[in-house]
mmCIF file of C-alpha atoms in Angstrom:
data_model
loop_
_atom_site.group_PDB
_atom_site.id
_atom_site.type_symbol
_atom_site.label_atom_id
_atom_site.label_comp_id
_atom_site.label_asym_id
_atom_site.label_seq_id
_atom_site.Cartn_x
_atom_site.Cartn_y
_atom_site.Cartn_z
ATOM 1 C CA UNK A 1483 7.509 -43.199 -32.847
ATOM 2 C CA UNK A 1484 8.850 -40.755 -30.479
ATOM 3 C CA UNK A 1485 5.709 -38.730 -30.051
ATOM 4 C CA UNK A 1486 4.035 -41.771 -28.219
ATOM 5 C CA UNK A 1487 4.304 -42.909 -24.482
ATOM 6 C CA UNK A 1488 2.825 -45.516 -22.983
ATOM 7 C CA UNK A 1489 2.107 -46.394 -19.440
ATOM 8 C CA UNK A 1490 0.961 -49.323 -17.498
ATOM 9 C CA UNK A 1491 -0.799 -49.656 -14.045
ATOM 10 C CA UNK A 1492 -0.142 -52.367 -12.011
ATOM 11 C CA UNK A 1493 -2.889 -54.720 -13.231
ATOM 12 C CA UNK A 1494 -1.097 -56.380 -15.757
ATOM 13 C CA UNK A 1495 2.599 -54.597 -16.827
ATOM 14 C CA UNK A 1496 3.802 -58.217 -18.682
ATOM 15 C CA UNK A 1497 1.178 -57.113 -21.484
ATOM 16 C CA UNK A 1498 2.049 -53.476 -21.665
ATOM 17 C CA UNK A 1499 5.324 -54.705 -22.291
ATOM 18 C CA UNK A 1500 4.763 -56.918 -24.480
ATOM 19 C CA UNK A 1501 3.164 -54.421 -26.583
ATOM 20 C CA UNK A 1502 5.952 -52.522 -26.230
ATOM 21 C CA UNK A 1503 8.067 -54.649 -27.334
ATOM 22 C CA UNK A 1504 6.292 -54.669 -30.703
ATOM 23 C CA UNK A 1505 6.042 -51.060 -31.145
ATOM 24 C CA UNK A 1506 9.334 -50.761 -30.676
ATOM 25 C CA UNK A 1507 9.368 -48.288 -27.912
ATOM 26 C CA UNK A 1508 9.865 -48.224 -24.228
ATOM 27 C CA UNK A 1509 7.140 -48.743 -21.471
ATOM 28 C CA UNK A 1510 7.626 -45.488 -19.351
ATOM 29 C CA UNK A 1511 7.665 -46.381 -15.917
ATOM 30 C CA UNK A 1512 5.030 -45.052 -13.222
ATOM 31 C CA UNK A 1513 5.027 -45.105 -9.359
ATOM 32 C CA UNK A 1514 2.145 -46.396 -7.616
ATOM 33 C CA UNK A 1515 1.952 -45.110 -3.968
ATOM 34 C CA UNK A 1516 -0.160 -44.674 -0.549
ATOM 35 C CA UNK A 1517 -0.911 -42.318 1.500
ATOM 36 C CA UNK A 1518 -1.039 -42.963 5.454
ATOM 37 C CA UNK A 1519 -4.579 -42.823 4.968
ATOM 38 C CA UNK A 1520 -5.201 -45.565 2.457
ATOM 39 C CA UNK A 1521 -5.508 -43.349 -0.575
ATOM 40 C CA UNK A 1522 -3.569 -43.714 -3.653
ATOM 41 C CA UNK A 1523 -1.265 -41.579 -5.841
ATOM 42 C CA UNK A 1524 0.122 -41.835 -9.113
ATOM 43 C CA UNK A 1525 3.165 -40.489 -10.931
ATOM 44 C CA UNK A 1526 3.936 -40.884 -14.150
ATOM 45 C CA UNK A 1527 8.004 -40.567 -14.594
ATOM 46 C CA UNK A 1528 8.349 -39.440 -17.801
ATOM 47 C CA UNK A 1529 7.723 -36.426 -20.220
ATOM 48 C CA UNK A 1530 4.054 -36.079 -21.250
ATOM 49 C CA UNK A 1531 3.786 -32.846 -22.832
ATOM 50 C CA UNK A 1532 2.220 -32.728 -25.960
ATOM 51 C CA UNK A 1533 2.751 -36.440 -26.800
ATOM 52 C CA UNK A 1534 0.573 -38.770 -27.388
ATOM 53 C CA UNK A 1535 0.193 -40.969 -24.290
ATOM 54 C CA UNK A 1536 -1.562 -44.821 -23.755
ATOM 55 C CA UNK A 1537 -2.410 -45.730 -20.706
ATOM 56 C CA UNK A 1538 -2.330 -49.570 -20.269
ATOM 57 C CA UNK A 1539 -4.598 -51.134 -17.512
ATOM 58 C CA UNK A 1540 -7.017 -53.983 -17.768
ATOM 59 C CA UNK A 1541 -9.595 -54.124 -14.820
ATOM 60 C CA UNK A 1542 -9.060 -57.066 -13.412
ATOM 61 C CA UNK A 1543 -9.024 -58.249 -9.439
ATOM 62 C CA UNK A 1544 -8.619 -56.011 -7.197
ATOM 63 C CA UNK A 1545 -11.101 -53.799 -9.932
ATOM 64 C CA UNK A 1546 -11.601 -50.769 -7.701
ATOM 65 C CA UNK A 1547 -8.324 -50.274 -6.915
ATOM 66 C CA UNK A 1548 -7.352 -50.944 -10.659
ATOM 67 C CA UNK A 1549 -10.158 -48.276 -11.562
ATOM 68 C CA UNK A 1550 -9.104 -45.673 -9.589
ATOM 69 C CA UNK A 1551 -4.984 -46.443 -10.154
ATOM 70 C CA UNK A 1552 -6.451 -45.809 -14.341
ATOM 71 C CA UNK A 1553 -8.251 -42.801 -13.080
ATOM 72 C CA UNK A 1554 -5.766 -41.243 -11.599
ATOM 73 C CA UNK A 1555 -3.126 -41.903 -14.321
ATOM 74 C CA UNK A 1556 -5.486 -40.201 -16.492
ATOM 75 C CA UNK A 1557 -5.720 -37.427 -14.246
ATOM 76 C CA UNK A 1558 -1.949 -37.155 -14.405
ATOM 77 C CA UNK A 1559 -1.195 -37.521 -18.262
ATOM 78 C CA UNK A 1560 -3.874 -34.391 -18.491
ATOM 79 C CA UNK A 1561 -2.069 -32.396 -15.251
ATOM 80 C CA UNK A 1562 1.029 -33.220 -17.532
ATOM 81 C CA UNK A 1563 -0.016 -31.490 -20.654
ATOM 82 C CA UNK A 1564 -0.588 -35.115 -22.714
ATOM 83 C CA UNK A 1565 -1.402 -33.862 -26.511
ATOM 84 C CA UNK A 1566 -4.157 -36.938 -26.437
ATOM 85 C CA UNK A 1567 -4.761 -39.682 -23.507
ATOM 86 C CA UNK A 1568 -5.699 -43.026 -24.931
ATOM 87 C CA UNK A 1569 -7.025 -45.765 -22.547
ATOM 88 C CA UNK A 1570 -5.989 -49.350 -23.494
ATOM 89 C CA UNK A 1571 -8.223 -51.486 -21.060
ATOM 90 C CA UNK A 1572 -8.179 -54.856 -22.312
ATOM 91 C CA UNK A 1573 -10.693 -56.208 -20.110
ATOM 92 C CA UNK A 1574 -13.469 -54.111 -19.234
ATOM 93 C CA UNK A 1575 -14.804 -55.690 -16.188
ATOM 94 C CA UNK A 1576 -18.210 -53.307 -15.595
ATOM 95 C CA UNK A 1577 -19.209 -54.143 -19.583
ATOM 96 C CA UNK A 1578 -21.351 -56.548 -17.499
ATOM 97 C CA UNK A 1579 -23.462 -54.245 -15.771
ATOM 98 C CA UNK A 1580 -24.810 -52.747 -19.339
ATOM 99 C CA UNK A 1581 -28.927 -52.632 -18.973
ATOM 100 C CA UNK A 1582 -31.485 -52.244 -16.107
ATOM 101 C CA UNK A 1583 -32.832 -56.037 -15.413
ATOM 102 C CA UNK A 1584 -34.080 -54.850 -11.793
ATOM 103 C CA UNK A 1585 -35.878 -52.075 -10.187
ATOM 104 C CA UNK A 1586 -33.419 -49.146 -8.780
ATOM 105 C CA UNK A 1587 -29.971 -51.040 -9.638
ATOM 106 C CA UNK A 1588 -26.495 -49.184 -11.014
ATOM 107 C CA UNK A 1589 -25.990 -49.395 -14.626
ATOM 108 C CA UNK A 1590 -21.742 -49.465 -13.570
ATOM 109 C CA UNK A 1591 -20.532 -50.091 -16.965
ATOM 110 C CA UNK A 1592 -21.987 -46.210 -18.272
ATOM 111 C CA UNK A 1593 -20.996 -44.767 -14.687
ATOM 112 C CA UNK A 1594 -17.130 -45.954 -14.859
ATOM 113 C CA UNK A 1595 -17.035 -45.017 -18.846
ATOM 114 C CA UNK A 1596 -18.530 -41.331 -17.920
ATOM 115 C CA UNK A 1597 -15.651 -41.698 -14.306
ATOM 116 C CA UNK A 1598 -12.662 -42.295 -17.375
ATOM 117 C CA UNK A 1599 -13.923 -39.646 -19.454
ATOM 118 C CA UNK A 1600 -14.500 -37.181 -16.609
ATOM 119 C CA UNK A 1601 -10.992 -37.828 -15.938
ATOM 120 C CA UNK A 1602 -9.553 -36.814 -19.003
ATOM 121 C CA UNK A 1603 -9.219 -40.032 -21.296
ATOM 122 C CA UNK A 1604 -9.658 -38.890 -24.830
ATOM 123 C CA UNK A 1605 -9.939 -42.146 -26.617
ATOM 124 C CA UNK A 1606 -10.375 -45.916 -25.445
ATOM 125 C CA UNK A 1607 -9.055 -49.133 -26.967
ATOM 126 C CA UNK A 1608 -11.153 -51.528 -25.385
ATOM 127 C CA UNK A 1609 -11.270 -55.850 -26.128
ATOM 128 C CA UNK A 1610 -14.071 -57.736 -26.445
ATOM 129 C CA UNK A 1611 -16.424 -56.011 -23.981
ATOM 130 C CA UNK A 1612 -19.317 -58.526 -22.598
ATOM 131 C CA UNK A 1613 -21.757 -56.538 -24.712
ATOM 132 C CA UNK A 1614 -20.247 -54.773 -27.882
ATOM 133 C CA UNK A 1615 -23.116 -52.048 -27.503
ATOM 134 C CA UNK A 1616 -21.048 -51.479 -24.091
ATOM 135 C CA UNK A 1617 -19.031 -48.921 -26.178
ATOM 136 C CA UNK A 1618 -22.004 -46.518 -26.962
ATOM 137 C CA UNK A 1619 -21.458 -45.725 -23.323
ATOM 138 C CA UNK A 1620 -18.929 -43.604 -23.689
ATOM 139 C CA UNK A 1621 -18.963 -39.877 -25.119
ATOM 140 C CA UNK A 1622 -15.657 -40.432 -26.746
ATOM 141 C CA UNK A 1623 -13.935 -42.491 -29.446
ATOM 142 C CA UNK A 1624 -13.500 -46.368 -28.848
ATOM 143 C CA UNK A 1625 -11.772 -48.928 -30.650
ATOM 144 C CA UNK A 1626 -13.387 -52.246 -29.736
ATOM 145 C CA UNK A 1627 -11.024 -55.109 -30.878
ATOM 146 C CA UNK A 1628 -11.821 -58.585 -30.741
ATOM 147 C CA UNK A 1629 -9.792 -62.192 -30.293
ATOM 148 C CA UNK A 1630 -11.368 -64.176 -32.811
ATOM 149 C CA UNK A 1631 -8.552 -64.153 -35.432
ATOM 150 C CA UNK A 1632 -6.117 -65.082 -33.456
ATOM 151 C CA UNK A 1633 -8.129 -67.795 -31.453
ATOM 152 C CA UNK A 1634 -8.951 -68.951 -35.253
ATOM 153 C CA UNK A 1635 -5.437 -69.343 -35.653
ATOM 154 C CA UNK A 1636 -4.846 -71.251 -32.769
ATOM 155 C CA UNK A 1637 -7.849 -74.055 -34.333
ATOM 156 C CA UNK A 1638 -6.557 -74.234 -37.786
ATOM 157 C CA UNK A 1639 -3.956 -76.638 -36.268
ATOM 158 C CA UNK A 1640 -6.956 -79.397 -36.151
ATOM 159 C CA UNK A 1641 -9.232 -80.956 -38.402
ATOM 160 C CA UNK A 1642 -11.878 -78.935 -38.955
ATOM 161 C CA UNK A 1643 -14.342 -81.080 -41.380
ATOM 162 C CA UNK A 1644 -16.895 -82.201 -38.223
ATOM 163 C CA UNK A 1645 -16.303 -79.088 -35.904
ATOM 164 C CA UNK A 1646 -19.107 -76.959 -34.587
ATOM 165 C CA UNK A 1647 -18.661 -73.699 -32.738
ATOM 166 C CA UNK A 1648 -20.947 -73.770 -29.471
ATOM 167 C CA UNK A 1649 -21.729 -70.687 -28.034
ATOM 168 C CA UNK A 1650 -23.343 -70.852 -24.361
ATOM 169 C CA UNK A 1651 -25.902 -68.682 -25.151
ATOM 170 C CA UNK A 1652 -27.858 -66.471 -27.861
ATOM 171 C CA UNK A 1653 -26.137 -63.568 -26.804
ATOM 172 C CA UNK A 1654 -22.620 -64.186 -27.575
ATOM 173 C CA UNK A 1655 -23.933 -66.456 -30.471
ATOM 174 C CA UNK A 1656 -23.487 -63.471 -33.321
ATOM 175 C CA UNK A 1657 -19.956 -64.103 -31.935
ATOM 176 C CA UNK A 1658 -19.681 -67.448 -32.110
ATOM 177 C CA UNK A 1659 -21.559 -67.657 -35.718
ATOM 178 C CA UNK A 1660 -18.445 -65.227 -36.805
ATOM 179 C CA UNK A 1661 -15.721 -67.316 -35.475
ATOM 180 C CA UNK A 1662 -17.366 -70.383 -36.872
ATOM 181 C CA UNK A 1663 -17.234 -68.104 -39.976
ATOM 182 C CA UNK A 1664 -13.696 -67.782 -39.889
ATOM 183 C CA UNK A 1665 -12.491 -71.740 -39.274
ATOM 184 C CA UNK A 1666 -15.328 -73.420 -41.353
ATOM 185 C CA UNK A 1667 -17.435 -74.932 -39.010
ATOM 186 C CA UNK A 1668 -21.154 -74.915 -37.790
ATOM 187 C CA UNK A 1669 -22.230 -73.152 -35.016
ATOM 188 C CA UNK A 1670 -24.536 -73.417 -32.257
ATOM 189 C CA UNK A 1671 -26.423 -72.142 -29.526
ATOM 190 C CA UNK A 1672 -27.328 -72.983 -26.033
ATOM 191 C CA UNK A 1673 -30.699 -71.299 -24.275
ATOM 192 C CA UNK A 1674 -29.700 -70.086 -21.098
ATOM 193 C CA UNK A 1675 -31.407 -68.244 -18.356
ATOM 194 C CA UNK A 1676 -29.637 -66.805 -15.529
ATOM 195 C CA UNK A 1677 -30.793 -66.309 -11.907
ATOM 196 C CA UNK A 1678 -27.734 -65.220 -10.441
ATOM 197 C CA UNK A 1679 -24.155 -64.503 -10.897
ATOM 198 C CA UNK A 1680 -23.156 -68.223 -10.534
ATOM 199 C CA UNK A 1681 -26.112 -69.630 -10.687
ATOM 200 C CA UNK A 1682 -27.380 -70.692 -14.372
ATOM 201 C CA UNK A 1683 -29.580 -73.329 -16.660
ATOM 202 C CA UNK A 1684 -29.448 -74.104 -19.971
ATOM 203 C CA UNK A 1685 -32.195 -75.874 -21.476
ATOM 204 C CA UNK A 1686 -31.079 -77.105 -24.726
ATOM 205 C CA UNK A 1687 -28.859 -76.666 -27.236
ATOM 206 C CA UNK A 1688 -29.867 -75.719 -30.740
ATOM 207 C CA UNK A 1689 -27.550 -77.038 -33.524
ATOM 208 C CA UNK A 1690 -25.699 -80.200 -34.342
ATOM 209 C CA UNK A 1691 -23.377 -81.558 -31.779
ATOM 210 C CA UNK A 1692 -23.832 -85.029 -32.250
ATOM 211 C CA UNK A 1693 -20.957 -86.898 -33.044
ATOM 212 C CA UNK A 1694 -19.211 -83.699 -33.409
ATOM 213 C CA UNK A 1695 -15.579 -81.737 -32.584
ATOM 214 C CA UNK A 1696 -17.438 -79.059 -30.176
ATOM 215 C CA UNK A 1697 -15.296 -75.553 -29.319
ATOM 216 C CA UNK A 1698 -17.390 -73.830 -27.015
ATOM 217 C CA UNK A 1699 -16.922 -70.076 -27.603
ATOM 218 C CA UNK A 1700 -17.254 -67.484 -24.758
ATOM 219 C CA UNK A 1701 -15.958 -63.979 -24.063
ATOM 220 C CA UNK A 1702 -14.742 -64.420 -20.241
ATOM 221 C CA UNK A 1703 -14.947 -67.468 -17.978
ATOM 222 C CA UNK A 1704 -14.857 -66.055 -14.169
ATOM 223 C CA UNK A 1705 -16.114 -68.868 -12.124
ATOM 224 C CA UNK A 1706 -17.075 -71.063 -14.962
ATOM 225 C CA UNK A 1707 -20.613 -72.232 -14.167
ATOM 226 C CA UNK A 1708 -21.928 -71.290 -17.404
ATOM 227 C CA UNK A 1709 -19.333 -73.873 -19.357
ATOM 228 C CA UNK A 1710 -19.574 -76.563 -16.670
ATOM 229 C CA UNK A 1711 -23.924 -76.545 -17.034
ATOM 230 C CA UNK A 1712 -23.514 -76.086 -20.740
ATOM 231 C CA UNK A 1713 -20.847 -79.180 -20.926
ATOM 232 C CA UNK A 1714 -23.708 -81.047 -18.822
ATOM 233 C CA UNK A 1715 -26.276 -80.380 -22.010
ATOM 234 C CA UNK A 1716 -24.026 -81.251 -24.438
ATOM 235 C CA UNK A 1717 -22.994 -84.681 -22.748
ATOM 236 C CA UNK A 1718 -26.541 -85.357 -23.613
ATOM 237 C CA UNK A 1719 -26.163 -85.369 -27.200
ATOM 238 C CA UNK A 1720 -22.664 -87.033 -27.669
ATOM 239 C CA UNK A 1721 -20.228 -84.975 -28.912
ATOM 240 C CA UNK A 1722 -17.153 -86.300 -29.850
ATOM 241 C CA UNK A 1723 -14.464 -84.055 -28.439
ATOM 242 C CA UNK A 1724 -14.709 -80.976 -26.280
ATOM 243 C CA UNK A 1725 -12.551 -77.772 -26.503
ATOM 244 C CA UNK A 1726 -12.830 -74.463 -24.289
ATOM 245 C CA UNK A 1727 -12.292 -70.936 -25.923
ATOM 246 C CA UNK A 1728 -13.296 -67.601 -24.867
ATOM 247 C CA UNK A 1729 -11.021 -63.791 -24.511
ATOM 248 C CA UNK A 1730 -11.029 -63.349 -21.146
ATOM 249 C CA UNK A 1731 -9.563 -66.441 -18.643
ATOM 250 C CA UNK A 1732 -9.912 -65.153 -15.508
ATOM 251 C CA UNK A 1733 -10.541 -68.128 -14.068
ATOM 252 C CA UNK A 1734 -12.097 -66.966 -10.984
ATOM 253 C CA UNK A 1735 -12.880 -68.844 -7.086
ATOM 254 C CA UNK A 1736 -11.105 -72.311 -8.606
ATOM 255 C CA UNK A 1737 -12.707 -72.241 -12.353
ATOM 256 C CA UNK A 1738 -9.767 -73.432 -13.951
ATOM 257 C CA UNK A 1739 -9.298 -76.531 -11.897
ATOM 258 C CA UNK A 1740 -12.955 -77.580 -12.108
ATOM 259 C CA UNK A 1741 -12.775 -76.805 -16.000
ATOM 260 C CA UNK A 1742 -9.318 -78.839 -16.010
ATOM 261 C CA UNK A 1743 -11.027 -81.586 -14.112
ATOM 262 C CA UNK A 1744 -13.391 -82.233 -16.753
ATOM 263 C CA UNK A 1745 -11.875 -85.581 -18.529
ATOM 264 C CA UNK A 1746 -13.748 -84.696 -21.752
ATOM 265 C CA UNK A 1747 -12.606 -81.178 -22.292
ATOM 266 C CA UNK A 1748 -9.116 -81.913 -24.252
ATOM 267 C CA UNK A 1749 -7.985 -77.709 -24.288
ATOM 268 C CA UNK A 1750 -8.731 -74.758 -22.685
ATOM 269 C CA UNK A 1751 -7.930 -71.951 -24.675
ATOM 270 C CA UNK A 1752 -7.273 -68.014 -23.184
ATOM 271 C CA UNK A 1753 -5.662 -65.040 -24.589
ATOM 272 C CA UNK A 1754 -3.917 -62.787 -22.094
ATOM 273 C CA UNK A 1755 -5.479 -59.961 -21.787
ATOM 274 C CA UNK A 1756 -5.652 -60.559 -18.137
ATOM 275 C CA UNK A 1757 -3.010 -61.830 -15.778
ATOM 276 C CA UNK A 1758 -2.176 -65.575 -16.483
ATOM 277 C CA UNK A 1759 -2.390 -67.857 -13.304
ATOM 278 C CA UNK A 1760 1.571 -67.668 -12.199
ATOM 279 C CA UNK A 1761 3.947 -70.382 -12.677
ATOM 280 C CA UNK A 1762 4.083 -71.546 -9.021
ATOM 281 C CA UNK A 1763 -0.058 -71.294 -8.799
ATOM 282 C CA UNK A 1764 -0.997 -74.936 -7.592
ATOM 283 C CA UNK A 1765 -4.427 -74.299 -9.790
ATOM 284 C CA UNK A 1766 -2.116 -73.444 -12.747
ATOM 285 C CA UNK A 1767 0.405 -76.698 -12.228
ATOM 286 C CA UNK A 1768 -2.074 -79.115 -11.989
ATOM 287 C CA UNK A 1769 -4.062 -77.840 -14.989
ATOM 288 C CA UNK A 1770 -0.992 -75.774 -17.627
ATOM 289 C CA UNK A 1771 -1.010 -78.966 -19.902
ATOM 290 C CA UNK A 1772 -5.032 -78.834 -21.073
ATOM 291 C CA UNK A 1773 -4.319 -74.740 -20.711
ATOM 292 C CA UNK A 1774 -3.120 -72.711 -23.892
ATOM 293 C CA UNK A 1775 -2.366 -68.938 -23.581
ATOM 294 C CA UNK A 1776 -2.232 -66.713 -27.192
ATOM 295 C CA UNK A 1777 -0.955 -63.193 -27.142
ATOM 296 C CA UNK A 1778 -3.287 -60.448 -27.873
ATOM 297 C CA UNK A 1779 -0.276 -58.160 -27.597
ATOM 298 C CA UNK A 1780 0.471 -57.609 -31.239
ATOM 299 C CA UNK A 1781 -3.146 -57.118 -32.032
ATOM 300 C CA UNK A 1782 -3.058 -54.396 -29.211
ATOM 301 C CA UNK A 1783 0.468 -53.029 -30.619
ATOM 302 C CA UNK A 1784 -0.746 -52.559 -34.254
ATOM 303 C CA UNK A 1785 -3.987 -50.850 -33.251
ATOM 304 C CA UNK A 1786 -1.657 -48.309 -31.048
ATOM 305 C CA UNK A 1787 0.431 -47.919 -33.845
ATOM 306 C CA UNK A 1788 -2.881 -47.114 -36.290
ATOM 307 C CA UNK A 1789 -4.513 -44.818 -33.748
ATOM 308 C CA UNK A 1790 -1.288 -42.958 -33.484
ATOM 309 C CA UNK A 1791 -0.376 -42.621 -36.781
ATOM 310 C CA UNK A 1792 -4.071 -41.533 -37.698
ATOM 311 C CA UNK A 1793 -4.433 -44.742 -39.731
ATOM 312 C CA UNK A 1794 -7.750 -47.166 -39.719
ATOM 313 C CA UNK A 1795 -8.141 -49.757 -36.927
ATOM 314 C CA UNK A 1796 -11.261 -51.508 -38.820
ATOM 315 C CA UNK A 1797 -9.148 -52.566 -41.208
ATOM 316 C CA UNK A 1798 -7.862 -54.896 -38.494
ATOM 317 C CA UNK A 1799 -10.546 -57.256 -39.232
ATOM 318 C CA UNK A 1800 -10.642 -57.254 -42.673
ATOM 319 C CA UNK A 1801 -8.707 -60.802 -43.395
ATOM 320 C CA UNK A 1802 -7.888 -63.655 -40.312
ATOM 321 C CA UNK A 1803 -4.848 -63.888 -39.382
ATOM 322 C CA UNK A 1804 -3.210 -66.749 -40.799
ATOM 323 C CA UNK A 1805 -0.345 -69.116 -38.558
#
């Protein structure tokens, strides 16, 4: 594969090599820098020319300065004569702001998608986005991968026979009703209304939980209110053990402690398509034996690998992954 080069930002450079490290090729290195003035600038330190070059960057905190860094990496693999610029952005952070729910507000997630295209990315290789319609947002090809096989994998360890898949609401629950799909189990749904960022009820939950293994099934957990009111509701009806899944653990303002605090949630499950809470993180000590981590990385790897060889990506989800 000597026609490919890929590049990471600074967001998250443990996953671009990891991926790496699967395709059997070296992450190119890049040079983040600053101006006097606060602005940045981006080099990218190797040979670009005609090659076919992934740009690795998940938008994670700080997000703006992660945005532009990806912007103007783009900008640079097009000054540099890249034969194609492929985005790899694990986490799309603005898939949340995807419809107008209030007078004169920014849909963000269209706005940064037309910002990446504008600045030369020719393809994008995106990971469960909060909305999968998100994608339709951009005016170029995208690749939108999910975790589900390999969070299946991850389950198939247990017993199965009495497990229902909980989604927290009937948004994600064509999700959720796939994964359950996938592991054998029932699924259900909880009706949720928001009326702020952190700031959520759930009414009820429709399904059988009663007396039953319960994996609740999101796509991100930032500050975790959604779980912890859904958790309430299901208390109600007696489950009989509690397990946390979703793609995205970011795990925001002190999430995973109160999630790890919970004495009736036995796992919290994450892949890493964000940063992972570092080894020395008090949060992350208190709570790494309830927390399990699974690598998205060859999932990433293989779809880089399809996209460059002109191969179908699709066909990624035609089978689950098996242990």
């Amino acid at each position: 594969m000597r026609d490919i080069a890929v590049f990471s930002g600074s967001a998250h450079p443990e996953l671009a090599a990891e991926v790496c490290a699967h395709l059997g090729v070296p992450l190119s290195p890049t040079r983040v820098s600053r101006f006097a003035n606060d602005c940045l600038e981006v080099q990218l330190q190797a040979n670009c020319r005609e090659r076919d070059v992934f740009l690795v960057q998940p938008l994670v905190r700080p997000v703006q300065e992660h945005l532009v860094e990806l912007l103007l990496m783009c900008d640079a693999a097009r000054g540099a004569s890249a034969g194609r610029i492929t985005v790899v952005m694990p986490h799309y952070s603005y898939a949340r702001s995807d419809k107008k729910d209030a007078p004169r507000i920014s849909l963000g997630g269209r706005l940064v998608a037309d910002l990446l295209v504008a600045a030369g990315a020719g393809r994008v290789l995106a990971m469960t986005m909060h909305a999968p319609q998100v994608h339709g947002f951009f005016s170029v090809p995208v690749d939108h991968l999910h975790a589900l096989r390999e969070l299946a994998a991850h389950f198939r360890q247990y017993d199965l026979t009495r497990t229902t898949v909980v989604s927290p609401d009937l948004g994600n629950a064509k999700e959720a009703a796939a994964f359950a799909r996938m592991i054998g189990a029932q699924v259900a749904a909880g009706a949720k209304q928001r009326y702020a960022d952190d700031r959520v009820t759930i009414s009820s939950v429709i399904g059988d939980v009663a007396g039953r293994d319960v994996i609740v099934l999101d796509d991100e957990i930032a500050k975790g209110s959604t779980v912890l009111e859904l958790l309430d509701r299901l208390r109600t009806s007696g489950p009989r053990s509690i397990r946390i899944a979703c793609t995205h653990g970011l795990f925001a303002a002190g999430a995973l402690k109160r999630l790890g605090e919970q004495p009736d949630v036995l796992e919290i499950v994450c892949t890493n398509t964000v940063p992972v809470p570092v080894e020395d993180h008090e949060e992350y000590q208190d709570h790494k034996d309830k927390l399990r981590i699974l690598s998205i990385a060859p999932a990433l790897a293989e779809a880089v690998r399809r996209i460059h060889n002109g191969e179908s990506v699709s066909a990624l989800f035609d089978a689950p992954r098996e242990e």
